[in-house]
N, CA, C and O of each residue as an XYZ file, in Angstrom:
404
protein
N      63.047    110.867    106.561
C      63.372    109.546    107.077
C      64.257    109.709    108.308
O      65.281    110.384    108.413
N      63.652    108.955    109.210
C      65.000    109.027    110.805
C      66.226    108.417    110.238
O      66.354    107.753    109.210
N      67.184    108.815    111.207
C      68.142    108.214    111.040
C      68.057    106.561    111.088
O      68.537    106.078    110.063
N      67.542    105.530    112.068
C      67.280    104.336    112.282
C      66.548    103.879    111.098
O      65.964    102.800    111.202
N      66.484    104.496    110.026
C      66.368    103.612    108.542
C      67.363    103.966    107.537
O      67.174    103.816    106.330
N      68.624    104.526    108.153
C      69.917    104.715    107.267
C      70.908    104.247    107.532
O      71.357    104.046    108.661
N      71.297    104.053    106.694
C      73.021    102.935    106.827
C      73.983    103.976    107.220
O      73.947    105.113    106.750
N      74.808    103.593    108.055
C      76.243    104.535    108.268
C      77.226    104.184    107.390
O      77.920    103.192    107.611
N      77.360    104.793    106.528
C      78.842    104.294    105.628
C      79.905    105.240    106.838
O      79.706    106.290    107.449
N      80.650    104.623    106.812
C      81.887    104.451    107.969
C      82.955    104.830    107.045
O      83.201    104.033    106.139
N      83.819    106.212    107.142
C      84.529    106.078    105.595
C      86.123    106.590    106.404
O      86.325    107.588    107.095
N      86.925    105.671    106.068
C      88.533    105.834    106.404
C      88.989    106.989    105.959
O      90.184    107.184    106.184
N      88.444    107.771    105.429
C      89.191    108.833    104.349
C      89.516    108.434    102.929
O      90.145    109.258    102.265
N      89.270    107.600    102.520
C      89.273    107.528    101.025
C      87.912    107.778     99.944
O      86.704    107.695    100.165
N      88.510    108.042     98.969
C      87.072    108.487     97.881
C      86.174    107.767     97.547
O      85.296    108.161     96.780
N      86.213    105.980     98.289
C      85.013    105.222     97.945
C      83.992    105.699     98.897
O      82.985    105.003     98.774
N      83.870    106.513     99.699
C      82.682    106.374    100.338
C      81.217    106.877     99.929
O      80.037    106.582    100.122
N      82.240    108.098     99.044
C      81.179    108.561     98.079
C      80.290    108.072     96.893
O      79.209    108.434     96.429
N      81.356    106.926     96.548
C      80.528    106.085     95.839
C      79.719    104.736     96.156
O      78.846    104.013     95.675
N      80.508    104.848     97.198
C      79.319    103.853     98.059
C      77.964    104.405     98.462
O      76.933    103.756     98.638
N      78.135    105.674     98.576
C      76.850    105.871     99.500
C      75.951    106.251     97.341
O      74.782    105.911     97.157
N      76.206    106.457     96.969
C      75.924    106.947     95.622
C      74.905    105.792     95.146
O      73.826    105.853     94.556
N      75.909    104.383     95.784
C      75.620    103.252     94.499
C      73.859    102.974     95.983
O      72.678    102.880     95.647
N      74.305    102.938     97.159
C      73.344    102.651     97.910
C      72.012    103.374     97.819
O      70.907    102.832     97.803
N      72.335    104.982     97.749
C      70.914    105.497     97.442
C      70.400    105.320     96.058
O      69.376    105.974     95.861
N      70.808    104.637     95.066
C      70.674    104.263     93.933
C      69.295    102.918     93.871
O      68.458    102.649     93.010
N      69.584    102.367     95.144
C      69.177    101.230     95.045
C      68.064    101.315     96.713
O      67.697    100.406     97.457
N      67.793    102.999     96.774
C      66.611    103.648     97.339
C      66.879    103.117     98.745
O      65.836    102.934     99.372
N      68.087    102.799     99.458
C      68.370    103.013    100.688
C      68.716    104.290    101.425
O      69.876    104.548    101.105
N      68.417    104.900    101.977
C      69.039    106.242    102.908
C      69.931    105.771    103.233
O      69.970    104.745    103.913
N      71.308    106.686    102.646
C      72.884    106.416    103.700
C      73.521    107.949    103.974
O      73.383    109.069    103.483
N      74.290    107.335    105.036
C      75.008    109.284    105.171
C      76.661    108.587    105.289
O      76.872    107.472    105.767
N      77.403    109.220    104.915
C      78.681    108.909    105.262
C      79.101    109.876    106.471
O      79.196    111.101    106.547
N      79.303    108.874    107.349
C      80.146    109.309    108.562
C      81.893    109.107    108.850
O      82.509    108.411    108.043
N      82.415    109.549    109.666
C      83.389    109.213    109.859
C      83.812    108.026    110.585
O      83.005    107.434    111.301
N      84.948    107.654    110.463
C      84.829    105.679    110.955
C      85.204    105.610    112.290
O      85.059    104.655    113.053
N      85.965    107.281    112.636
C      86.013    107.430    114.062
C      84.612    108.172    114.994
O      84.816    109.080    115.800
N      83.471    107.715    114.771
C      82.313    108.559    115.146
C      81.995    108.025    116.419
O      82.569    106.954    116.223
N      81.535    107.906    117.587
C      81.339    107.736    118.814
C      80.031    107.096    118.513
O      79.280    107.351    117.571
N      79.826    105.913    119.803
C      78.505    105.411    120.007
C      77.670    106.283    119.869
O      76.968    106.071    118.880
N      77.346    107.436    120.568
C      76.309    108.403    120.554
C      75.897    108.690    118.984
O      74.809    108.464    118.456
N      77.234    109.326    118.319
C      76.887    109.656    116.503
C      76.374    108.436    115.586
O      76.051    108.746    114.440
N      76.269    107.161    115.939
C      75.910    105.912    115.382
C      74.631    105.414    116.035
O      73.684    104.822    115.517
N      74.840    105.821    117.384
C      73.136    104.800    117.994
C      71.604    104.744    116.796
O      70.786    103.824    116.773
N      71.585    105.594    116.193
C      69.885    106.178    115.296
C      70.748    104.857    113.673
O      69.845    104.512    112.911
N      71.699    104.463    113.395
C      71.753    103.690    112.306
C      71.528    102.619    112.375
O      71.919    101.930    113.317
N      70.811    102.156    111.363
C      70.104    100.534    111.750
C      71.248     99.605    111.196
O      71.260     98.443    111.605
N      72.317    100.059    110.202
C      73.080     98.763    109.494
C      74.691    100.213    109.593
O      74.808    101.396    109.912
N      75.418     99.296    109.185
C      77.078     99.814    108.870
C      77.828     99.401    107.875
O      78.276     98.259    107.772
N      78.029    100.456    106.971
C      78.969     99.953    105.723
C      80.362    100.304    105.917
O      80.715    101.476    106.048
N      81.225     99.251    105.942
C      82.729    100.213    106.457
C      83.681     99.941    105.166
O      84.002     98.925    104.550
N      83.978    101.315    105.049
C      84.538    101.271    103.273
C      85.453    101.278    103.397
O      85.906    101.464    104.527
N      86.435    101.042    102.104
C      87.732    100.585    101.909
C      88.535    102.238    101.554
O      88.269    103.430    101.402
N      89.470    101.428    101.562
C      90.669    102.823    101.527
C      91.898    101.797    101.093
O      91.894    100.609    100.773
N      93.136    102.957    101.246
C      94.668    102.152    100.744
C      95.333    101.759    101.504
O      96.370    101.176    101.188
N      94.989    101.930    102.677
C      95.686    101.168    104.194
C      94.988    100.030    104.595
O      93.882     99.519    104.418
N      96.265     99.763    105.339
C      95.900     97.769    105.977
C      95.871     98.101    107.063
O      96.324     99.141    107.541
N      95.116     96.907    107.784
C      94.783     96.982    109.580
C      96.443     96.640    110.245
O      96.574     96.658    111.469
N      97.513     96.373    109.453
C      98.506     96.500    109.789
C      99.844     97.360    109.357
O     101.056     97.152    109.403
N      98.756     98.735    108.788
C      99.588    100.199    109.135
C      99.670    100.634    110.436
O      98.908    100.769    111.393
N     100.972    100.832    110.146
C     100.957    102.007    111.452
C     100.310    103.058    112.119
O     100.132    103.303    113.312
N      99.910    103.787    110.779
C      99.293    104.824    110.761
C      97.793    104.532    110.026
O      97.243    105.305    109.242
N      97.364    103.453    110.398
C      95.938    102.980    109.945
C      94.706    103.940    110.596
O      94.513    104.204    111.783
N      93.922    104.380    109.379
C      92.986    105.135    110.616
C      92.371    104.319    111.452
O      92.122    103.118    111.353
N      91.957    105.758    113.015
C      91.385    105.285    114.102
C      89.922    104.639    113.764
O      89.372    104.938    112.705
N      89.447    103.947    114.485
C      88.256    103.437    114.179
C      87.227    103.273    115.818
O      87.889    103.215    116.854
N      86.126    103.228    115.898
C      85.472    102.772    116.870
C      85.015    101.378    116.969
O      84.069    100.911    116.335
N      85.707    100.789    117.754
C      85.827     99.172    117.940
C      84.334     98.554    118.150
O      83.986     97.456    117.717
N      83.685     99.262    118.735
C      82.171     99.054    119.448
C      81.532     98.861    118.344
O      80.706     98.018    118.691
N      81.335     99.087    117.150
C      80.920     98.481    115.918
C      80.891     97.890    115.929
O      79.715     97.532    116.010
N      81.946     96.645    115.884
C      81.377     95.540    115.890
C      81.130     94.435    116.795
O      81.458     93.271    116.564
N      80.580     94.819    117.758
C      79.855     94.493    118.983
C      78.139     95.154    119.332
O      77.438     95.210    120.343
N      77.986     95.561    117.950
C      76.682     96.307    118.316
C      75.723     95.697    118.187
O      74.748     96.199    118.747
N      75.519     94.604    117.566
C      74.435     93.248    117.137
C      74.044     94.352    115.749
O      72.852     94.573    115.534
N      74.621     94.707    115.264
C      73.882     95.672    114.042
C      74.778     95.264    112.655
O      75.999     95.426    112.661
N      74.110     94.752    111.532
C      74.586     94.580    110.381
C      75.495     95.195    110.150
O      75.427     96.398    110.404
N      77.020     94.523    109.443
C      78.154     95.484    108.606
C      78.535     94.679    107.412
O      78.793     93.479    107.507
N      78.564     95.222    106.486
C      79.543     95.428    105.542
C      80.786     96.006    105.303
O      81.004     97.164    104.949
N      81.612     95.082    105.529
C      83.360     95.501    105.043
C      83.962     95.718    103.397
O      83.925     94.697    102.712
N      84.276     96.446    103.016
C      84.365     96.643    101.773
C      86.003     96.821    101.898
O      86.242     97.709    102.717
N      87.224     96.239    101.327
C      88.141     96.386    101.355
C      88.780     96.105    102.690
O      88.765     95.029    103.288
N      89.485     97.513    103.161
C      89.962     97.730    104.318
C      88.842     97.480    105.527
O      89.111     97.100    106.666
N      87.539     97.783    105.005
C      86.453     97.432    106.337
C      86.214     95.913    106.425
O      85.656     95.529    107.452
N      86.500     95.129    105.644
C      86.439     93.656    105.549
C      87.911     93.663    106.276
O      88.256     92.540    105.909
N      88.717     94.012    106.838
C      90.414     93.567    107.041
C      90.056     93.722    108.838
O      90.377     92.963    109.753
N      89.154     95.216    108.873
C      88.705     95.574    110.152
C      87.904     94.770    110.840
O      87.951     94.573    112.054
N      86.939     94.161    109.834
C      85.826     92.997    110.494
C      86.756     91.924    110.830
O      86.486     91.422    111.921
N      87.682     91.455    110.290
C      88.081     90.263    110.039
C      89.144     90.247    111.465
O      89.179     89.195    112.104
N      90.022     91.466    111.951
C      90.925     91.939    112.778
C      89.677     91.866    114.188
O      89.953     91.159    115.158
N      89.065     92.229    114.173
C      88.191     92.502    115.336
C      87.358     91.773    115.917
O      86.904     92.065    117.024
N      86.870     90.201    114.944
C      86.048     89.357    115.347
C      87.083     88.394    115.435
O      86.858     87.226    115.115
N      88.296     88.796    115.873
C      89.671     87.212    115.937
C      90.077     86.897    114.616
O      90.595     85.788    114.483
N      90.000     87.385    113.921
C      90.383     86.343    112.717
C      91.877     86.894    112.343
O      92.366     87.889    112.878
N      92.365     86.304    111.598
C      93.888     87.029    111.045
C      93.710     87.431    109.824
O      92.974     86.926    108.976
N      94.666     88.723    109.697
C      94.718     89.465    108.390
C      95.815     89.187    107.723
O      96.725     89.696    108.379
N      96.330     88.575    106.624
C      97.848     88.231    106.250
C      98.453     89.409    105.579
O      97.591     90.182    105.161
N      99.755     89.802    105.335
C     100.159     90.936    104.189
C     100.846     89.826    103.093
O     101.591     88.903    103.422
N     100.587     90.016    102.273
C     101.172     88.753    101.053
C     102.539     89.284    100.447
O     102.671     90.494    100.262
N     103.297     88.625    100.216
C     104.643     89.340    100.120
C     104.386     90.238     98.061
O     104.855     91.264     97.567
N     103.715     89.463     97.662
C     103.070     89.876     96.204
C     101.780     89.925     95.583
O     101.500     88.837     95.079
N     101.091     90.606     95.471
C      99.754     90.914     94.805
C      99.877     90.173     93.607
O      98.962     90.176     92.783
């Protein structure tokens, strides 16, 4: 299968990505987990983007780097956690920190 029929799971460094991509080929999609800092060039061949969660907020300091051009690509994403905080940070929207869970 080319790449342009596999999802990019986009993974911050945390251990969901593996189970993301697990639960996706489960359900007979091709995915590869990439890194969430991967360059236009390493993403152009993916038809959709899963951007997985981790334990950091889009308002760490030390939040991982990401490639902004994602989401400007006209190409499907899924935010899962922290990648929903990233979608949400990047298309204008506001991210709140709640003083209590």
């Amino acid at each position: 299968m080319s790449d342009s029929n596999k999802i990019a799971i986009l993974d911050p460094g945390a251990q969901y990505g593996k189970l993301i991509d697990k639960t996706v080929r489960k359900l007979g999609v091709e995915s590869q987990i990439v890194d969430l800092a991967a360059s236009n060039e390493e993403l152009a061949n993916y038809s959709a983007y899963i951007v997985a969660g981790g334990g950091a907020s889009v308002h760490d300091a030390d939040a991982p780097k990401y490639n902004a051009d994602i989401f400007h690509s006209g190409k499907p994403i899924l935010g899962i956690c922290y990648g929903l905080q990233l979608i949400v940070k990047e298309l204008g929207g506001k991210v709140e920190k709640l003083d209590t869970r």
